[in-house]
Coordinates of C-alpha atoms in Angstrom, one line a residue:
M182 CA 26.5 19.1 -11.7
F183 CA 25.0 15.7 -10.9
D184 CA 26.5 13.0 -13.1
R185 CA 23.6 10.7 -14.0
E186 CA 25.7 7.8 -15.4
R187 CA 27.9 7.9 -12.3
N188 CA 24.7 7.8 -10.2
R189 CA 23.4 4.8 -12.1
E190 CA 26.7 2.9 -11.7
F191 CA 26.9 3.8 -8.0
T192 CA 23.4 2.8 -7.0
G193 CA 23.6 -0.4 -8.9
R194 CA 26.9 -1.4 -7.2
L195 CA 25.6 -0.4 -3.8
W196 CA 22.5 -2.6 -4.3
R197 CA 24.5 -5.6 -5.3
E198 CA 27.3 -5.3 -2.8
S199 CA 25.5 -3.9 0.3
V200 CA 21.7 -3.6 0.0
L201 CA 20.9 -7.0 -1.3
P202 CA 22.8 -9.0 1.4
A203 CA 21.3 -6.8 4.2
L204 CA 17.8 -6.9 2.7
S205 CA 18.0 -10.7 2.3
E206 CA 18.8 -11.0 6.0
F207 CA 15.8 -8.8 6.8
V208 CA 13.6 -11.1 4.8
S209 CA 14.7 -14.0 7.0
I210 CA 13.3 -12.3 10.1
P211 CA 9.6 -13.2 10.7
A212 CA 8.7 -9.7 11.9
Q213 CA 4.9 -10.0 11.5
S214 CA 2.8 -7.0 12.3
P215 CA 1.1 -7.0 15.7
A216 CA -2.3 -7.8 14.2
F217 CA -0.8 -11.2 13.1
D218 CA 1.6 -11.7 16.0
P219 CA 0.0 -10.5 19.3
E220 CA 3.1 -11.7 21.1
W221 CA 5.4 -9.6 18.9
K222 CA 7.1 -8.0 21.9
A223 CA 8.0 -11.2 23.6
N224 CA 9.0 -12.9 20.3
G225 CA 11.4 -10.1 19.6
H226 CA 11.3 -10.3 15.8
I227 CA 10.3 -6.7 15.2
D228 CA 13.0 -5.4 17.5
R229 CA 15.5 -7.6 15.7
A230 CA 14.4 -6.3 12.3
V231 CA 14.7 -2.7 13.5
E232 CA 18.2 -3.2 15.0
H233 CA 19.4 -5.0 11.9
V234 CA 18.3 -2.1 9.7
A235 CA 19.7 0.5 12.1
A236 CA 23.1 -1.3 12.1
W237 CA 23.2 -1.3 8.3
I238 CA 22.4 2.4 8.2
R239 CA 25.3 3.1 10.6
S240 CA 27.6 1.1 8.3
Q241 CA 27.0 3.4 5.3
G242 CA 29.1 6.3 6.6
L243 CA 26.6 9.1 5.8
E244 CA 27.8 12.5 6.6
G245 CA 25.7 14.3 9.2
L246 CA 23.7 11.2 10.2
E247 CA 21.4 11.2 13.2
L248 CA 19.9 7.8 14.0
E249 CA 17.7 6.6 16.8
V250 CA 15.3 3.8 17.6
L251 CA 12.4 5.3 19.5
R252 CA 10.1 3.3 21.8
M253 CA 6.9 4.2 23.5
E254 CA 5.2 2.0 26.1
G255 CA 2.7 -0.4 24.6
R256 CA 3.7 0.5 21.0
T257 CA 5.9 -0.9 18.3
P258 CA 9.3 0.8 17.9
L259 CA 10.0 3.4 15.2
L260 CA 13.3 4.0 13.4
F261 CA 14.1 7.7 12.9
F262 CA 17.0 9.1 10.9
A263 CA 18.1 12.5 9.8
V264 CA 20.8 13.5 7.4
N265 CA 21.9 17.1 7.1
G266 CA 22.6 17.8 3.4
G267 CA 23.5 21.5 3.7
L268 CA 20.2 23.0 2.3
D269 CA 17.5 24.7 4.3
E270 CA 14.8 22.4 3.2
T271 CA 13.5 19.0 4.4
V272 CA 12.6 15.8 2.6
L273 CA 10.6 13.2 4.6
F274 CA 11.1 9.5 3.8
Y275 CA 8.5 6.9 4.9
G276 CA 8.7 3.2 5.1
H277 CA 7.7 0.3 7.3
L278 CA 9.4 -2.9 8.6
D279 CA 6.4 -5.0 9.8
K280 CA 5.2 -7.8 7.6
Q281 CA 2.1 -9.7 6.6
P282 CA 1.7 -13.3 7.7
P283 CA 3.5 -16.0 5.8
V284 CA 0.4 -17.7 4.2
T285 CA 0.6 -21.0 2.2
G286 CA 1.1 -21.7 -1.5
W287 CA 4.8 -20.7 -2.0
E288 CA 6.4 -22.4 -4.9
P289 CA 9.0 -25.2 -4.2
G290 CA 12.2 -23.8 -3.0
L291 CA 10.6 -20.6 -1.9
G292 CA 9.3 -19.5 1.5
P293 CA 8.3 -16.4 3.4
W294 CA 11.4 -16.3 5.6
T295 CA 13.8 -17.9 3.1
P296 CA 15.4 -15.2 0.9
V297 CA 16.0 -16.5 -2.6
V298 CA 17.3 -14.7 -5.6
R299 CA 15.9 -16.2 -8.8
D300 CA 15.7 -14.6 -12.3
G301 CA 16.6 -11.2 -11.0
K302 CA 14.0 -11.2 -8.2
L303 CA 14.4 -11.4 -4.4
Y304 CA 11.7 -13.6 -3.1
G305 CA 10.5 -13.5 0.5
R306 CA 8.0 -11.8 2.8
G307 CA 8.7 -8.1 3.2
A308 CA 11.2 -7.7 0.4
A309 CA 8.9 -5.5 -1.6
D310 CA 6.3 -4.6 1.1
D311 CA 8.1 -2.6 2.4
G312 CA 11.5 -3.6 3.7
Y313 CA 13.3 -2.3 0.6
A314 CA 12.1 1.3 1.2
V315 CA 14.5 2.3 4.0
F316 CA 17.4 0.8 2.0
L317 CA 16.3 2.8 -1.1
A318 CA 16.2 6.0 0.9
I319 CA 19.6 5.6 2.4
A320 CA 21.1 4.5 -0.9
A321 CA 19.7 7.5 -2.7
I322 CA 21.1 9.9 -0.1
R323 CA 24.5 8.1 -0.4
A324 CA 24.4 8.4 -4.1
V325 CA 24.0 12.2 -3.9
Q326 CA 26.6 12.6 -1.2
E327 CA 29.0 10.4 -3.2
Q328 CA 29.2 13.2 -5.8
G329 CA 29.5 15.9 -3.2
V330 CA 26.2 17.5 -4.2
R331 CA 24.3 19.5 -1.6
H332 CA 20.8 18.3 -0.8
A333 CA 17.9 18.9 1.4
R334 CA 17.9 17.7 5.0
C335 CA 16.5 14.2 4.8
V336 CA 14.6 12.7 7.6
G337 CA 13.0 9.2 7.8
V338 CA 10.2 7.7 9.8
I339 CA 10.3 3.9 9.5
E340 CA 7.4 2.4 11.4
C341 CA 6.5 -1.2 12.5
C342 CA 2.7 -1.1 12.6
E343 CA 1.6 -0.3 9.0
E344 CA 0.2 -3.7 8.2
S345 CA -2.0 -3.3 11.4
G346 CA -3.3 0.1 10.4
S347 CA -0.5 2.4 11.6
Q348 CA -2.2 3.1 14.9
D349 CA 1.2 3.5 16.6
L350 CA 2.5 6.1 14.1
P351 CA 0.6 9.3 15.0
P352 CA 2.0 9.5 18.6
Y353 CA 5.5 9.2 17.2
L354 CA 4.8 11.9 14.6
D355 CA 3.6 14.2 17.4
R356 CA 6.7 13.4 19.5
L357 CA 9.0 14.0 16.5
R358 CA 7.2 17.2 15.3
D359 CA 10.1 19.5 16.0
R360 CA 12.8 17.1 14.7
I361 CA 10.9 16.5 11.4
G362 CA 10.2 20.1 10.8
T363 CA 8.2 21.1 7.8
P364 CA 9.0 18.9 4.8
S365 CA 8.6 20.4 1.3
L366 CA 8.7 16.9 -0.2
I367 CA 7.5 13.5 1.1
V368 CA 8.8 10.3 -0.5
C369 CA 6.8 7.1 0.1
P370 CA 8.0 4.0 -1.7
D371 CA 5.2 1.8 -0.4
S372 CA 3.0 1.7 -3.5
G373 CA 2.8 -0.1 -6.8
C374 CA 3.9 0.1 -10.4
G375 CA 2.2 -0.9 -13.6
N376 CA 5.2 -2.6 -15.2
Y377 CA 8.9 -2.8 -14.6
D378 CA 9.8 -0.7 -17.6
Q379 CA 9.5 2.9 -16.3
L380 CA 9.0 5.1 -13.3
W381 CA 5.5 4.9 -11.9
V382 CA 4.1 7.7 -9.7
T383 CA 1.0 7.0 -7.6
S384 CA -1.6 9.8 -8.2
S385 CA -4.3 8.6 -5.9
L386 CA -5.3 5.9 -3.4
R387 CA -8.8 4.7 -2.6
G388 CA -10.4 4.8 0.9
M389 CA -12.4 2.1 2.5
A390 CA -15.4 1.5 4.7
G391 CA -16.9 -1.8 6.0
G392 CA -17.7 -4.1 8.8
D393 CA -19.3 -7.4 9.7
L394 CA -22.9 -7.5 8.4
T395 CA -25.1 -9.9 10.4
V396 CA -28.6 -11.0 9.6
R397 CA -30.4 -13.0 12.3
V398 CA -33.8 -14.6 12.0
L399 CA -34.0 -17.3 14.7
R400 CA -32.7 -17.9 18.2
E401 CA -31.4 -21.4 17.1
G402 CA -31.3 -23.5 14.0
V403 CA -34.4 -25.4 12.9
H404 CA -34.7 -28.5 10.5
S405 CA -35.0 -27.1 7.0
G406 CA -37.9 -29.4 6.2
E407 CA -39.9 -27.9 9.0
A408 CA -39.0 -24.2 8.6
S409 CA -38.0 -23.5 5.0
G410 CA -40.8 -21.6 3.3
I411 CA -42.0 -20.3 6.7
V412 CA -38.9 -18.7 8.1
P413 CA -37.0 -16.4 5.6
S414 CA -33.5 -17.5 5.0
S415 CA -30.9 -15.2 6.6
F416 CA -28.7 -15.8 3.6
R417 CA -31.5 -14.6 1.2
I418 CA -32.1 -11.5 3.3
L419 CA -28.4 -10.8 3.3
R420 CA -28.4 -11.0 -0.5
A421 CA -31.3 -8.6 -0.7
L422 CA -29.5 -6.1 1.6
L423 CA -26.3 -6.3 -0.5
S424 CA -28.4 -5.6 -3.6
R425 CA -29.3 -2.3 -2.1
L426 CA -25.6 -1.4 -2.4
E427 CA -24.4 -3.3 -5.5
D428 CA -26.0 -4.2 -8.8
E429 CA -25.2 -7.9 -8.8
A430 CA -25.3 -8.0 -12.6
T431 CA -22.6 -5.4 -13.2
G432 CA -20.9 -4.8 -9.9
R433 CA -21.8 -1.1 -10.0
I434 CA -22.3 0.6 -6.6
L435 CA -25.8 2.1 -6.8
P436 CA -26.2 4.9 -4.2
E437 CA -24.9 8.3 -5.1
D438 CA -23.6 8.6 -1.5
F439 CA -20.5 6.6 -2.6
Q440 CA -19.8 8.4 -5.9
V441 CA -17.6 11.4 -6.8
E442 CA -16.8 13.3 -9.9
I443 CA -13.5 12.1 -11.3
P444 CA -11.1 15.0 -11.9
A445 CA -10.3 15.7 -15.5
E446 CA -6.5 15.4 -14.9
R447 CA -7.0 11.9 -13.5
L448 CA -9.2 10.9 -16.4
E449 CA -6.5 11.9 -18.9
Q450 CA -3.7 10.2 -16.9
T451 CA -5.8 7.0 -16.8
R452 CA -6.3 7.1 -20.5
R453 CA -2.5 7.4 -21.0
T454 CA -1.8 4.6 -18.5
A455 CA -4.3 2.4 -20.3
E456 CA -2.4 2.9 -23.6
V457 CA 0.9 1.9 -21.8
L458 CA -0.4 -1.2 -20.1
G459 CA -3.0 -2.4 -22.5
K460 CA -4.5 -5.8 -21.8
A461 CA -1.8 -6.6 -19.2
V462 CA -4.1 -4.8 -16.7
Y463 CA -6.2 -7.9 -16.6
E464 CA -4.2 -10.6 -18.5
D465 CA -1.5 -10.7 -15.7
L466 CA -4.1 -11.8 -13.1
P467 CA -4.3 -15.6 -12.1
W468 CA -7.6 -16.3 -13.9
E469 CA -9.4 -19.6 -13.9
E470 CA -9.7 -20.8 -17.5
G471 CA -12.6 -19.2 -19.3
V472 CA -13.3 -16.4 -16.8
Q473 CA -13.5 -12.9 -18.2
P474 CA -12.9 -9.4 -16.8
V475 CA -15.8 -7.1 -16.1
T476 CA -15.1 -5.3 -19.4
E477 CA -12.2 -5.4 -21.9
D478 CA -12.1 -1.6 -22.0
V479 CA -8.8 -1.0 -20.1
T480 CA -9.5 2.6 -19.3
E481 CA -12.8 1.6 -17.6
L482 CA -11.1 -1.2 -15.7
L483 CA -8.5 1.3 -14.4
L484 CA -11.2 3.8 -13.4
N485 CA -13.1 1.0 -11.7
R486 CA -10.0 0.1 -9.7
T487 CA -9.0 3.6 -8.7
W488 CA -11.9 6.1 -8.7
R489 CA -15.1 4.1 -8.4
P490 CA -16.5 2.4 -5.3
Q491 CA -16.3 -1.4 -5.4
L492 CA -17.6 -4.1 -3.0
A493 CA -15.8 -7.2 -1.9
V494 CA -17.1 -9.8 0.6
V495 CA -13.9 -10.9 2.2
G496 CA -15.1 -13.3 5.0
A497 CA -18.1 -15.2 6.3
A498 CA -19.4 -16.7 9.5
G499 CA -22.5 -18.8 10.5
L500 CA -21.8 -21.2 7.6
P501 CA -20.6 -24.6 8.9
P502 CA -18.0 -26.5 6.9
L503 CA -19.4 -28.8 4.3
E504 CA -18.6 -31.9 6.2
E505 CA -20.7 -30.6 9.1
A506 CA -23.5 -29.1 7.1
G507 CA -26.9 -30.7 8.0
N508 CA -30.3 -29.9 6.7
V509 CA -30.8 -27.0 9.0
L510 CA -32.2 -23.5 8.4
R511 CA -29.4 -21.6 10.1
P512 CA -30.3 -18.8 12.6
E513 CA -27.9 -16.2 11.2
T514 CA -25.4 -15.3 8.5
T515 CA -22.5 -12.9 8.8
V516 CA -20.3 -11.6 6.0
R517 CA -17.4 -9.1 6.2
V518 CA -18.0 -6.4 3.7
S519 CA -15.2 -4.2 2.3
L520 CA -16.3 -1.2 0.3
R521 CA -13.5 0.6 -1.6
L522 CA -14.2 4.3 -1.8
P523 CA -13.1 7.0 -4.3
P524 CA -10.0 8.9 -3.2
T525 CA -11.8 12.1 -2.3
L526 CA -14.8 10.7 -0.6
D527 CA -15.2 11.3 3.2
P528 CA -14.8 7.9 4.7
D529 CA -16.8 8.6 7.9
G530 CA -19.7 9.9 5.9
A531 CA -19.6 6.9 3.7
L532 CA -19.5 4.5 6.7
A533 CA -22.6 6.3 8.2
A534 CA -24.4 6.0 4.8
L535 CA -23.4 2.3 4.6
R536 CA -24.9 1.6 8.0
R537 CA -28.1 3.4 7.2
L538 CA -28.5 1.5 3.9
L539 CA -28.0 -1.9 5.4
E540 CA -29.6 -1.6 8.8
T541 CA -32.7 0.4 8.0
D542 CA -36.1 -1.3 7.4
P543 CA -34.7 -4.9 6.9
P544 CA -36.9 -7.4 5.1
Y545 CA -39.2 -9.4 7.3
G546 CA -38.1 -7.4 10.4
A547 CA -34.9 -9.4 10.6
K548 CA -32.3 -8.4 13.1
V549 CA -29.5 -6.7 11.1
S550 CA -26.4 -5.1 12.4
L551 CA -23.1 -3.8 10.9
R552 CA -20.6 -4.6 13.7
N553 CA -16.9 -3.8 13.9
P554 CA -17.3 -0.8 11.6
S555 CA -14.2 0.8 10.2
A556 CA -13.3 3.5 7.7
A557 CA -10.1 4.8 6.2
P558 CA -9.5 7.8 4.0
G559 CA -8.3 7.8 0.4
W560 CA -5.8 10.3 -1.0
N561 CA -5.5 12.4 -4.1
A562 CA -2.0 13.7 -4.8
P563 CA -1.5 17.5 -4.9
A564 CA -0.4 19.0 -8.2
F565 CA 3.3 18.7 -8.9
E566 CA 5.5 21.8 -8.9
P567 CA 7.2 22.3 -12.3
W568 CA 10.6 21.3 -11.1
L569 CA 9.4 18.0 -9.6
A570 CA 7.3 17.1 -12.7
R571 CA 10.3 17.8 -14.9
S572 CA 12.7 15.9 -12.6
L573 CA 10.5 12.8 -12.6
E574 CA 10.1 12.7 -16.4
E575 CA 13.9 13.2 -17.0
A576 CA 14.8 10.6 -14.3
S577 CA 12.5 8.0 -15.9
Q578 CA 13.9 8.7 -19.4
T579 CA 17.5 8.6 -18.1
Y580 CA 17.3 5.4 -15.9
Y581 CA 14.6 3.4 -17.7
G582 CA 14.6 4.9 -21.2
K583 CA 10.8 5.5 -21.1
P584 CA 8.6 8.3 -19.9
A585 CA 7.2 8.5 -16.3
C586 CA 3.7 7.2 -15.9
F587 CA 1.0 8.1 -13.4
I588 CA -1.4 5.6 -11.9
G589 CA -4.0 5.5 -9.2
E590 CA -3.9 2.6 -6.8
G591 CA -6.9 0.6 -5.7
G592 CA -5.6 0.1 -2.1
S593 CA -5.3 2.4 0.9
I594 CA -2.3 3.9 2.7
P595 CA -4.1 5.9 5.4
L596 CA -0.8 7.5 6.3
M597 CA -0.9 9.6 3.1
G598 CA -4.0 11.5 4.2
L599 CA -2.5 12.0 7.7
L600 CA 0.7 13.4 6.2
Q601 CA -1.1 15.7 3.8
E602 CA -3.2 17.0 6.7
K603 CA -0.1 17.6 8.8
F604 CA 2.0 19.1 5.9
P605 CA -0.5 20.7 3.5
R606 CA 2.2 22.5 1.5
A607 CA 4.4 19.4 0.9
Q608 CA 4.9 17.8 -2.5
F609 CA 4.4 14.0 -2.6
L610 CA 6.4 11.4 -4.4
V611 CA 4.5 8.1 -3.8
T612 CA 5.9 5.3 -5.8
G613 CA 6.7 1.6 -5.3
V614 CA 7.8 -1.8 -6.7
L615 CA 4.6 -3.8 -6.3
G616 CA 4.1 -4.6 -10.0
P617 CA 2.8 -7.6 -11.9
K618 CA 2.9 -10.8 -9.9
A619 CA 4.9 -9.2 -7.1
N620 CA 2.1 -10.6 -4.9
A621 CA 2.5 -8.6 -1.7
H622 CA 0.5 -10.2 1.1
G623 CA 0.3 -13.5 -0.8
P624 CA 2.7 -16.4 -1.6
N625 CA 5.8 -15.8 -3.7
E626 CA 6.2 -12.1 -2.9
F627 CA 9.2 -10.7 -4.8
L628 CA 11.2 -7.6 -5.3
H629 CA 12.3 -6.9 -8.9
L630 CA 15.9 -6.0 -8.3
D631 CA 16.8 -4.2 -11.5
F632 CA 13.7 -2.1 -11.2
A633 CA 14.5 -1.2 -7.5
E634 CA 18.0 -0.2 -8.4
R635 CA 16.7 2.1 -11.2
L636 CA 14.1 3.5 -8.8
T637 CA 16.8 4.3 -6.3
A638 CA 18.7 6.2 -9.0
C639 CA 15.5 8.1 -9.8
V640 CA 15.0 9.2 -6.2
A641 CA 18.7 10.3 -6.0
Q642 CA 18.2 12.3 -9.1
V643 CA 15.1 14.0 -7.6
L644 CA 17.1 14.9 -4.5
A645 CA 19.9 16.4 -6.6
D646 CA 17.4 18.3 -8.8
Q647 CA 15.7 19.7 -5.8
G648 CA 19.0 21.1 -4.5
A649 CA 19.9 22.5 -7.9
R650 CA 16.8 24.7 -8.3

């Protein structure tokens, strides 16, 4: 019988005495993902992060541990572990050790590579996204073994390319196919949470399609006094093209090509989540004074963020800085468009539809192109088996004192679709610590330590419940 109070005490102590010091040292390593550090191999930070985590895992004294750092030519390394728990079943843990760039704007006394514990939070780049995940996995396995409870064979793939699109991961998964086996449960602690008061389970992730939209009208710039009113502005044409896609008054994406029917189960879960979170869904954002959300209907806001397509213009080119801007009608304008897609929408089909919409029959015969196109799949979680649904609810009540809550996330984790394709019969526990103001990818990223400790206890409980079926 798994003692839940003993589990809570053990995981809390392990976090304070072992995980926190090791995770803090990991934060201090500037292991930027290859997209942000092309010289990652020569700089050695990713290798140092992997070896640091591997050394910590070895120090934990897990029974039946198999641990290896795998390397393939031209690719980032991957940390693989396997722990034999005595049951003929497999649980796959996922995490990543590469980090986003440091960015500016950190509060005084904080910094991306300076681990600081303040008000129960560990600040620093990679603490929450996603360095803690491998520590959580190993700590949860230890908590089960500490009570002598049999558990499924646990394997872990900890990559170093997630923030660059995980392009290095599929070859490793192919290489590890036999060693991974066929997992019945996949645990991915690389997602978010709505608050720090209960267990949050990710029910869906959006996909994405986009590229660099360029409108060109001239071979070179011309004095605006001579050309305006004769030559159509590339900026105005670009605005018209984007209006084919988005209603600028409401933000609604217009073409049916990008819409799906939202499953009834997800609608009901979203309504319940809206009741739990209330106005915090929008009030916790760093608004400028006087700015208002799209609507104050929290359910609609959550559906907008999780199941409805939404457009963001995330970059621009062809616009000189203000101090260099003369009275010139510019020859071209480029913007990078990022279209978030519903979880179940085919991303390749959506990208093709996006190109047709923007490139076909442009106003005034302007030269229009969508360059550097990219697409990523969304993900909709398979239905939980009764034992897992019951385990999650009981774990949340035990370790947080509140019911478990299910929430769709607005971002993408392309790996989830890949894993579901490779292991179609697996159950998924996608969860995470990226809650209000945790600010992954931005300044002042933090890990809420008490929440992470309780989440570790929840995962240990799930492992124990799986073995007790």
